[in-house]
Amino acid sequence: MNVKEILINRLSLSDGEYISGAELARQIGVSRNAVWKAVKSLENDGYIIESVTSKGYRIASQSNKLSVEIITSKLNAKKLGKRIIILDKTDSTNNYAKNIAAKGAVHGTVVVADTQTAGKGRLGRNFVSPFGMGLYMSVIIRPTFSIDVAALITSAAAVASAEAVEKLCGNDVHIKWVNDLYMNGRKICGILTEASMGLEISSPDYVVIGIGINVRKFEFDDELGKRVSSIETETGKIINRNELCALVLDRLEYYIYNLEKRSHIDEYKRRELLTGNIITASIGTEKIMGRAVGIDDNANLIIETENGGRRNLSSGEANLVRIKN
Ligand code: BTN
């Protein structure tokens, strides 16, 4: 590691406390002038570093720069985040991750980008990803569990992301089946999981879990703006994306390694928004209307149809028609 890398590492471990230039120079084994030069260079890279004459340096809490060092310093996960790739720009972090996964990227590799030019949503939609406004990340996992269990990954990622957001901003986060996170009735996060089947068909070769969280306030076009929001818009709080990334990975690791036990499913059920209400659901070309009566242990949506029948939906899209009375 060079001086700059060691410096950002030390500053990110200080949890917002100032560290004096002399102390940093001593820890890194360089002159105070070299520390000062490294600080300037970090500022050039986009970090916001506060310096106070009698106290020293610290990373400003509003520093919005994505950083491997900062994410790593906050991370408790042992496997996810083992390798983190940060990109200024890519078409889609899921595409990038699938590409490197096909070339052998290890389990736990994470790709994060400041912006996506062709961010992908479910059902062929796009995911608007303006520069620096959100956390756009994809996690590569190489499951050892069966396809049936792998089908639970998306719901686990939804719970992991909901818990991470809630922990950092303190506001309630709900899940709308299958995988959208909502705050105050508007979507703040979407998840797109893509899998590749290898020759061994009992479990996927790799799975890419793509998570897009709208962090900062920004203007969507009119139509989208009615349904889509961001953490800052809903709470007035600016969440640090590095911290959010680390927390999502921590929670995701816990739930992925406990997937067979379905450790996330009670939390999923508790947070789910459609349950109890009249909804419409589309499964391919089929459309059904009924009451969402719950979520089963495989994260399927249970619908009681108008003719009294029951359907357990594993995929598709469902929307609220009427709140229950
Ligand atoms: C949806 O809302 O339908 C899912 C959105 C998923 C967006 C994330 S952002 C990171 C990753 N890369 C993508 O292209 N999509 C996912």
PDB file of C-alpha atoms in Angstrom, residues 10-257:
ATOM      1  CA  ARG A  10      -6.316   5.033   9.028  1.00  0.00           C
ATOM      2  CA  LEU A  11      -8.763   7.912   8.636  1.00  0.00           C
ATOM      3  CA  SER A  12     -11.650   5.592   7.846  1.00  0.00           C
ATOM      4  CA  LEU A  13     -10.933   3.572  11.004  1.00  0.00           C
ATOM      5  CA  SER A  14     -11.082   6.664  13.240  1.00  0.00           C
ATOM      6  CA  ASP A  15     -14.903   6.722  13.275  1.00  0.00           C
ATOM      7  CA  GLY A  16     -15.133  10.448  12.765  1.00  0.00           C
ATOM      8  CA  GLU A  17     -12.424  11.355  15.328  1.00  0.00           C
ATOM      9  CA  TYR A  18      -9.627  13.693  14.234  1.00  0.00           C
ATOM     10  CA  ILE A  19      -6.113  12.254  14.014  1.00  0.00           C
ATOM     11  CA  SER A  20      -3.239  14.718  14.185  1.00  0.00           C
ATOM     12  CA  GLY A  21      -0.800  15.061  11.303  1.00  0.00           C
ATOM     13  CA  ALA A  22       2.044  14.104  13.653  1.00  0.00           C
ATOM     14  CA  GLU A  23       0.260  10.935  14.770  1.00  0.00           C
ATOM     15  CA  LEU A  24      -0.539   9.961  11.173  1.00  0.00           C
ATOM     16  CA  ALA A  25       3.070  10.604  10.157  1.00  0.00           C
ATOM     17  CA  ARG A  26       4.264   8.398  13.024  1.00  0.00           C
ATOM     18  CA  GLN A  27       1.800   5.584  12.225  1.00  0.00           C
ATOM     19  CA  ILE A  28       2.594   5.569   8.521  1.00  0.00           C
ATOM     20  CA  GLY A  29       6.335   6.144   8.990  1.00  0.00           C
ATOM     21  CA  VAL A  30       6.584   9.247   6.774  1.00  0.00           C
ATOM     22  CA  SER A  31       7.032  13.002   7.300  1.00  0.00           C
ATOM     23  CA  ARG A  32       4.135  15.334   8.175  1.00  0.00           C
ATOM     24  CA  ASN A  33       4.666  16.972   4.815  1.00  0.00           C
ATOM     25  CA  ALA A  34       4.131  13.604   3.097  1.00  0.00           C
ATOM     26  CA  VAL A  35       0.874  13.216   5.057  1.00  0.00           C
ATOM     27  CA  TRP A  36      -0.240  16.681   3.941  1.00  0.00           C
ATOM     28  CA  LYS A  37       0.565  15.828   0.307  1.00  0.00           C
ATOM     29  CA  ALA A  38      -1.386  12.568   0.548  1.00  0.00           C
ATOM     30  CA  VAL A  39      -4.362  14.484   2.031  1.00  0.00           C
ATOM     31  CA  LYS A  40      -4.299  16.881  -0.949  1.00  0.00           C
ATOM     32  CA  SER A  41      -4.117  13.982  -3.350  1.00  0.00           C
ATOM     33  CA  LEU A  42      -7.122  12.295  -1.671  1.00  0.00           C
ATOM     34  CA  GLU A  43      -9.040  15.566  -1.982  1.00  0.00           C
ATOM     35  CA  ASN A  44      -8.190  15.584  -5.668  1.00  0.00           C
ATOM     36  CA  ASP A  45      -9.686  12.103  -5.887  1.00  0.00           C
ATOM     37  CA  GLY A  46     -12.966  13.467  -4.507  1.00  0.00           C
ATOM     38  CA  TYR A  47     -12.690  12.711  -0.772  1.00  0.00           C
ATOM     39  CA  ILE A  48     -13.790  15.502   1.529  1.00  0.00           C
ATOM     40  CA  ILE A  49     -11.255  15.719   4.356  1.00  0.00           C
ATOM     41  CA  GLU A  50     -11.675  18.166   7.199  1.00  0.00           C
ATOM     42  CA  SER A  51      -8.537  19.607   8.749  1.00  0.00           C
ATOM     43  CA  VAL A  52      -8.471  21.606  11.974  1.00  0.00           C
ATOM     44  CA  THR A  53      -5.160  23.108  13.094  1.00  0.00           C
ATOM     45  CA  SER A  54      -5.192  21.898  16.691  1.00  0.00           C
ATOM     46  CA  LYS A  55      -6.850  18.547  16.014  1.00  0.00           C
ATOM     47  CA  GLY A  56      -5.692  17.093  12.710  1.00  0.00           C
ATOM     48  CA  TYR A  57      -7.597  15.363   9.935  1.00  0.00           C
ATOM     49  CA  ARG A  58     -10.775  13.363   9.532  1.00  0.00           C
ATOM     50  CA  ILE A  59     -12.999  12.248   6.669  1.00  0.00           C
ATOM     51  CA  ALA A  60     -16.018  14.537   6.494  1.00  0.00           C
ATOM     52  CA  SER A  61     -19.237  12.675   7.196  1.00  0.00           C
ATOM     53  CA  GLN A  62     -20.707  14.057   3.966  1.00  0.00           C
ATOM     54  CA  SER A  63     -17.822  12.630   1.945  1.00  0.00           C
ATOM     55  CA  ASN A  64     -19.638  10.830  -0.789  1.00  0.00           C
ATOM     56  CA  LYS A  65     -16.721   9.134  -2.463  1.00  0.00           C
ATOM     57  CA  LEU A  66     -17.010   5.376  -2.851  1.00  0.00           C
ATOM     58  CA  SER A  67     -13.915   3.780  -1.425  1.00  0.00           C
ATOM     59  CA  VAL A  68     -12.735   0.186  -1.123  1.00  0.00           C
ATOM     60  CA  GLU A  69     -10.716   1.132   1.969  1.00  0.00           C
ATOM     61  CA  ILE A  70     -13.677   2.721   3.735  1.00  0.00           C
ATOM     62  CA  ILE A  71     -16.073  -0.103   2.854  1.00  0.00           C
ATOM     63  CA  THR A  72     -13.509  -2.660   4.025  1.00  0.00           C
ATOM     64  CA  SER A  73     -12.896  -0.811   7.285  1.00  0.00           C
ATOM     65  CA  LYS A  74     -16.637  -0.932   8.091  1.00  0.00           C
ATOM     66  CA  LEU A  75     -17.174  -4.519   6.945  1.00  0.00           C
ATOM     67  CA  ASN A  76     -17.715  -7.414   9.343  1.00  0.00           C
ATOM     68  CA  ALA A  77     -18.601  -9.932   6.615  1.00  0.00           C
ATOM     69  CA  LYS A  78     -15.824 -12.455   6.065  1.00  0.00           C
ATOM     70  CA  LYS A  79     -16.699 -13.795   2.622  1.00  0.00           C
ATOM     71  CA  LEU A  80     -18.808 -11.184   0.861  1.00  0.00           C
ATOM     72  CA  GLY A  81     -16.682  -8.169  -0.013  1.00  0.00           C
ATOM     73  CA  LYS A  82     -13.460 -10.199  -0.080  1.00  0.00           C
ATOM     74  CA  ARG A  83     -12.777  -8.404  -3.325  1.00  0.00           C
ATOM     75  CA  ILE A  84     -14.433  -5.050  -4.066  1.00  0.00           C
ATOM     76  CA  ILE A  85     -14.279  -3.357  -7.448  1.00  0.00           C
ATOM     77  CA  ILE A  86     -15.320   0.286  -7.662  1.00  0.00           C
ATOM     78  CA  LEU A  87     -16.079   1.779 -11.054  1.00  0.00           C
ATOM     79  CA  ASP A  88     -16.839   5.399 -11.950  1.00  0.00           C
ATOM     80  CA  LYS A  89     -19.162   4.266 -14.691  1.00  0.00           C
ATOM     81  CA  THR A  90     -20.420   1.062 -16.268  1.00  0.00           C
ATOM     82  CA  ASP A  91     -23.456   0.007 -18.286  1.00  0.00           C
ATOM     83  CA  SER A  92     -24.722  -2.209 -15.465  1.00  0.00           C
ATOM     84  CA  THR A  93     -22.891  -3.592 -12.435  1.00  0.00           C
ATOM     85  CA  ASN A  94     -24.837  -6.832 -12.969  1.00  0.00           C
ATOM     86  CA  ASN A  95     -23.453  -7.128 -16.522  1.00  0.00           C
ATOM     87  CA  TYR A  96     -19.951  -6.344 -15.295  1.00  0.00           C
ATOM     88  CA  ALA A  97     -20.268  -8.884 -12.483  1.00  0.00           C
ATOM     89  CA  LYS A  98     -21.635 -11.602 -14.795  1.00  0.00           C
ATOM     90  CA  ASN A  99     -18.771 -10.982 -17.152  1.00  0.00           C
ATOM     91  CA  ILE A 100     -16.080 -11.409 -14.511  1.00  0.00           C
ATOM     92  CA  ALA A 101     -17.963 -14.284 -12.855  1.00  0.00           C
ATOM     93  CA  ALA A 102     -17.884 -16.140 -16.189  1.00  0.00           C
ATOM     94  CA  LYS A 103     -14.106 -15.623 -16.174  1.00  0.00           C
ATOM     95  CA  GLY A 104     -13.763 -17.034 -12.667  1.00  0.00           C
ATOM     96  CA  ALA A 105     -14.224 -14.103 -10.219  1.00  0.00           C
ATOM     97  CA  VAL A 106     -14.310 -15.494  -6.702  1.00  0.00           C
ATOM     98  CA  HIS A 107     -17.346 -15.977  -4.478  1.00  0.00           C
ATOM     99  CA  GLY A 108     -17.995 -12.740  -2.603  1.00  0.00           C
ATOM    100  CA  THR A 109     -16.671 -10.366  -5.278  1.00  0.00           C
ATOM    101  CA  VAL A 110     -18.590  -7.086  -5.202  1.00  0.00           C
ATOM    102  CA  VAL A 111     -18.887  -4.539  -8.014  1.00  0.00           C
ATOM    103  CA  VAL A 112     -20.017  -1.017  -7.133  1.00  0.00           C
ATOM    104  CA  ALA A 113     -20.421   1.877  -9.565  1.00  0.00           C
ATOM    105  CA  ASP A 114     -21.021   5.601  -9.206  1.00  0.00           C
ATOM    106  CA  THR A 115     -23.307   5.546 -12.214  1.00  0.00           C
ATOM    107  CA  GLN A 116     -24.835   3.029 -14.622  1.00  0.00           C
ATOM    108  CA  THR A 117     -25.592   4.022 -18.194  1.00  0.00           C
ATOM    109  CA  ALA A 118     -27.944   1.059 -18.706  1.00  0.00           C
ATOM    110  CA  GLY A 119     -28.931  -0.015 -15.188  1.00  0.00           C
ATOM    111  CA  LYS A 120     -31.288  -2.978 -15.414  1.00  0.00           C
ATOM    112  CA  GLY A 121     -34.519  -3.536 -13.513  1.00  0.00           C
ATOM    113  CA  ARG A 122     -36.803  -6.550 -13.456  1.00  0.00           C
ATOM    114  CA  LEU A 123     -39.000  -7.469 -16.399  1.00  0.00           C
ATOM    115  CA  GLY A 124     -36.784  -5.655 -18.895  1.00  0.00           C
ATOM    116  CA  ARG A 125     -37.180  -2.247 -17.234  1.00  0.00           C
ATOM    117  CA  ASN A 126     -34.331   0.154 -16.747  1.00  0.00           C
ATOM    118  CA  PHE A 127     -33.023   1.372 -13.410  1.00  0.00           C
ATOM    119  CA  VAL A 128     -32.199   5.072 -13.368  1.00  0.00           C
ATOM    120  CA  SER A 129     -28.733   5.433 -11.819  1.00  0.00           C
ATOM    121  CA  PRO A 130     -27.467   9.057 -11.794  1.00  0.00           C
ATOM    122  CA  PHE A 131     -23.827   9.671 -10.811  1.00  0.00           C
ATOM    123  CA  GLY A 132     -23.201   9.615  -7.058  1.00  0.00           C
ATOM    124  CA  MET A 133     -26.906   9.526  -6.201  1.00  0.00           C
ATOM    125  CA  GLY A 134     -27.295   5.935  -5.185  1.00  0.00           C
ATOM    126  CA  LEU A 135     -25.646   2.701  -4.227  1.00  0.00           C
ATOM    127  CA  TYR A 136     -25.507   0.507  -7.318  1.00  0.00           C
ATOM    128  CA  MET A 137     -23.901  -2.788  -6.396  1.00  0.00           C
ATOM    129  CA  SER A 138     -23.716  -6.400  -7.552  1.00  0.00           C
ATOM    130  CA  VAL A 139     -22.519  -9.305  -5.452  1.00  0.00           C
ATOM    131  CA  ILE A 140     -21.240 -12.537  -7.003  1.00  0.00           C
ATOM    132  CA  ILE A 141     -21.987 -15.669  -5.070  1.00  0.00           C
ATOM    133  CA  ARG A 142     -21.187 -19.256  -5.976  1.00  0.00           C
ATOM    134  CA  PRO A 143     -23.871 -21.234  -4.183  1.00  0.00           C
ATOM    135  CA  THR A 144     -23.386 -24.722  -2.891  1.00  0.00           C
ATOM    136  CA  PHE A 145     -27.087 -25.072  -2.123  1.00  0.00           C
ATOM    137  CA  SER A 146     -29.821 -26.397  -4.423  1.00  0.00           C
ATOM    138  CA  ILE A 147     -31.782 -24.385  -6.977  1.00  0.00           C
ATOM    139  CA  ASP A 148     -34.853 -24.490  -4.715  1.00  0.00           C
ATOM    140  CA  VAL A 149     -32.911 -22.828  -1.926  1.00  0.00           C
ATOM    141  CA  ALA A 150     -31.224 -20.427  -4.369  1.00  0.00           C
ATOM    142  CA  ALA A 151     -34.697 -19.148  -5.239  1.00  0.00           C
ATOM    143  CA  LEU A 152     -34.733 -17.534  -1.782  1.00  0.00           C
ATOM    144  CA  ILE A 153     -31.701 -15.338  -2.480  1.00  0.00           C
ATOM    145  CA  THR A 154     -33.722 -12.362  -3.730  1.00  0.00           C
ATOM    146  CA  SER A 155     -35.987 -12.279  -0.690  1.00  0.00           C
ATOM    147  CA  ALA A 156     -32.918 -12.570   1.573  1.00  0.00           C
ATOM    148  CA  ALA A 157     -31.304  -9.649  -0.264  1.00  0.00           C
ATOM    149  CA  ALA A 158     -34.474  -7.603   0.214  1.00  0.00           C
ATOM    150  CA  VAL A 159     -34.442  -8.183   3.978  1.00  0.00           C
ATOM    151  CA  ALA A 160     -30.680  -7.531   4.192  1.00  0.00           C
ATOM    152  CA  SER A 161     -31.035  -4.234   2.316  1.00  0.00           C
ATOM    153  CA  ALA A 162     -34.098  -3.183   4.330  1.00  0.00           C
ATOM    154  CA  GLU A 163     -32.274  -3.784   7.604  1.00  0.00           C
ATOM    155  CA  ALA A 164     -29.188  -1.905   6.437  1.00  0.00           C
ATOM    156  CA  VAL A 165     -31.175   1.143   5.306  1.00  0.00           C
ATOM    157  CA  GLU A 166     -33.284   1.129   8.448  1.00  0.00           C
ATOM    158  CA  LYS A 167     -30.244   0.873  10.704  1.00  0.00           C
ATOM    159  CA  LEU A 168     -28.588   3.892   9.088  1.00  0.00           C
ATOM    160  CA  CYS A 169     -31.576   6.213   8.832  1.00  0.00           C
ATOM    161  CA  GLY A 170     -33.875   4.963  11.589  1.00  0.00           C
ATOM    162  CA  ASN A 171     -37.012   5.032   9.405  1.00  0.00           C
ATOM    163  CA  ASP A 172     -39.217   2.022   8.665  1.00  0.00           C
ATOM    164  CA  VAL A 173     -38.518   0.178   5.436  1.00  0.00           C
ATOM    165  CA  HIS A 174     -41.111  -2.129   3.889  1.00  0.00           C
ATOM    166  CA  ILE A 175     -40.828  -4.783   1.216  1.00  0.00           C
ATOM    167  CA  LYS A 176     -43.246  -5.034  -1.666  1.00  0.00           C
ATOM    168  CA  TRP A 177     -43.250  -8.583  -3.012  1.00  0.00           C
ATOM    169  CA  VAL A 178     -41.063  -9.682  -4.744  1.00  0.00           C
ATOM    170  CA  ASN A 179     -38.127  -7.439  -4.103  1.00  0.00           C
ATOM    171  CA  ASP A 180     -38.813  -3.712  -3.936  1.00  0.00           C
ATOM    172  CA  LEU A 181     -38.073  -1.686  -0.817  1.00  0.00           C
ATOM    173  CA  TYR A 182     -40.496   1.065   0.097  1.00  0.00           C
ATOM    174  CA  MET A 183     -40.399   4.031   2.419  1.00  0.00           C
ATOM    175  CA  ASN A 184     -43.562   6.065   3.044  1.00  0.00           C
ATOM    176  CA  GLY A 185     -45.267   4.262   0.165  1.00  0.00           C
ATOM    177  CA  ARG A 186     -42.610   4.995  -2.447  1.00  0.00           C
ATOM    178  CA  LYS A 187     -39.922   2.767  -3.879  1.00  0.00           C
ATOM    179  CA  ILE A 188     -36.364   3.474  -2.745  1.00  0.00           C
ATOM    180  CA  CYS A 189     -34.629   0.262  -3.804  1.00  0.00           C
ATOM    181  CA  GLY A 190     -34.895  -2.517  -6.359  1.00  0.00           C
ATOM    182  CA  ILE A 191     -33.149  -5.880  -6.567  1.00  0.00           C
ATOM    183  CA  LEU A 192     -32.341  -7.903  -9.656  1.00  0.00           C
ATOM    184  CA  THR A 193     -30.888 -11.375  -9.208  1.00  0.00           C
ATOM    185  CA  GLU A 194     -29.434 -13.173 -12.218  1.00  0.00           C
ATOM    186  CA  ALA A 195     -28.132 -16.732 -12.225  1.00  0.00           C
ATOM    187  CA  SER A 196     -26.014 -18.805 -14.541  1.00  0.00           C
ATOM    188  CA  MET A 197     -26.465 -22.535 -14.658  1.00  0.00           C
ATOM    189  CA  GLY A 198     -23.267 -24.474 -15.239  1.00  0.00           C
ATOM    190  CA  LEU A 199     -22.957 -28.094 -16.265  1.00  0.00           C
ATOM    191  CA  GLU A 200     -23.767 -29.166 -12.734  1.00  0.00           C
ATOM    192  CA  ILE A 201     -27.495 -28.595 -12.712  1.00  0.00           C
ATOM    193  CA  SER A 202     -28.221 -29.234  -9.043  1.00  0.00           C
ATOM    194  CA  SER A 203     -27.059 -25.717  -8.089  1.00  0.00           C
ATOM    195  CA  PRO A 204     -26.323 -22.545 -10.078  1.00  0.00           C
ATOM    196  CA  ASP A 205     -22.744 -21.937 -11.213  1.00  0.00           C
ATOM    197  CA  TYR A 206     -22.950 -18.368  -9.958  1.00  0.00           C
ATOM    198  CA  VAL A 207     -25.579 -15.881  -8.930  1.00  0.00           C
ATOM    199  CA  VAL A 208     -25.280 -12.108  -9.274  1.00  0.00           C
ATOM    200  CA  ILE A 209     -27.337 -10.171  -6.746  1.00  0.00           C
ATOM    201  CA  GLY A 210     -27.862  -6.621  -8.021  1.00  0.00           C
ATOM    202  CA  ILE A 211     -29.031  -4.045  -5.516  1.00  0.00           C
ATOM    203  CA  GLY A 212     -29.881  -0.440  -6.395  1.00  0.00           C
ATOM    204  CA  ILE A 213     -30.643   1.937  -3.519  1.00  0.00           C
ATOM    205  CA  ASN A 214     -31.644   5.543  -4.211  1.00  0.00           C
ATOM    206  CA  VAL A 215     -29.706   7.479  -1.598  1.00  0.00           C
ATOM    207  CA  ARG A 216     -29.690  11.158  -2.596  1.00  0.00           C
ATOM    208  CA  LYS A 217     -32.536  13.418  -3.643  1.00  0.00           C
ATOM    209  CA  PHE A 218     -32.808  13.765  -7.391  1.00  0.00           C
ATOM    210  CA  GLU A 219     -35.443  14.596  -9.951  1.00  0.00           C
ATOM    211  CA  PHE A 220     -37.038  11.652 -11.710  1.00  0.00           C
ATOM    212  CA  ASP A 221     -39.309  12.313 -14.659  1.00  0.00           C
ATOM    213  CA  ASP A 222     -42.936  12.991 -13.697  1.00  0.00           C
ATOM    214  CA  GLU A 223     -44.322   9.494 -14.102  1.00  0.00           C
ATOM    215  CA  LEU A 224     -41.474   7.768 -12.274  1.00  0.00           C
ATOM    216  CA  GLY A 225     -41.369  10.499  -9.615  1.00  0.00           C
ATOM    217  CA  LYS A 226     -44.827   9.514  -8.351  1.00  0.00           C
ATOM    218  CA  ARG A 227     -43.677   6.025  -7.472  1.00  0.00           C
ATOM    219  CA  VAL A 228     -39.947   6.328  -6.935  1.00  0.00           C
ATOM    220  CA  SER A 229     -38.118   8.188  -4.213  1.00  0.00           C
ATOM    221  CA  SER A 230     -34.861   8.183  -2.265  1.00  0.00           C
ATOM    222  CA  ILE A 231     -33.722   7.911   1.332  1.00  0.00           C
ATOM    223  CA  GLU A 232     -32.822  11.592   1.462  1.00  0.00           C
ATOM    224  CA  THR A 233     -36.177  12.652   0.001  1.00  0.00           C
ATOM    225  CA  GLU A 234     -38.088  10.576   2.522  1.00  0.00           C
ATOM    226  CA  THR A 235     -36.013  11.185   5.639  1.00  0.00           C
ATOM    227  CA  GLY A 236     -33.956  14.325   5.001  1.00  0.00           C
ATOM    228  CA  LYS A 237     -30.919  12.244   5.967  1.00  0.00           C
ATOM    229  CA  ILE A 238     -27.838  11.726   3.838  1.00  0.00           C
ATOM    230  CA  ILE A 239     -26.599   8.200   4.268  1.00  0.00           C
ATOM    231  CA  ASN A 240     -22.950   7.373   3.642  1.00  0.00           C
ATOM    232  CA  ARG A 241     -22.840   4.968   0.687  1.00  0.00           C
ATOM    233  CA  ASN A 242     -19.690   3.187   1.893  1.00  0.00           C
ATOM    234  CA  GLU A 243     -21.284   2.461   5.251  1.00  0.00           C
ATOM    235  CA  LEU A 244     -24.496   1.360   3.547  1.00  0.00           C
ATOM    236  CA  CYS A 245     -22.594  -0.977   1.231  1.00  0.00           C
ATOM    237  CA  ALA A 246     -20.738  -2.583   4.156  1.00  0.00           C
ATOM    238  CA  LEU A 247     -23.945  -3.037   6.164  1.00  0.00           C
ATOM    239  CA  VAL A 248     -25.820  -4.578   3.227  1.00  0.00           C
ATOM    240  CA  LEU A 249     -22.946  -7.046   2.780  1.00  0.00           C
ATOM    241  CA  ASP A 250     -22.896  -7.910   6.495  1.00  0.00           C
ATOM    242  CA  ARG A 251     -26.608  -8.644   6.599  1.00  0.00           C
ATOM    243  CA  LEU A 252     -26.560 -10.406   3.224  1.00  0.00           C
ATOM    244  CA  GLU A 253     -23.744 -12.696   4.317  1.00  0.00           C
ATOM    245  CA  TYR A 254     -25.671 -13.677   7.434  1.00  0.00           C
ATOM    246  CA  TYR A 255     -28.848 -14.487   5.502  1.00  0.00           C
ATOM    247  CA  ILE A 256     -27.105 -16.228   2.590  1.00  0.00           C
ATOM    248  CA  TYR A 257     -25.238 -18.537   4.956  1.00  0.00           C
TER     249      TYR A 257
END
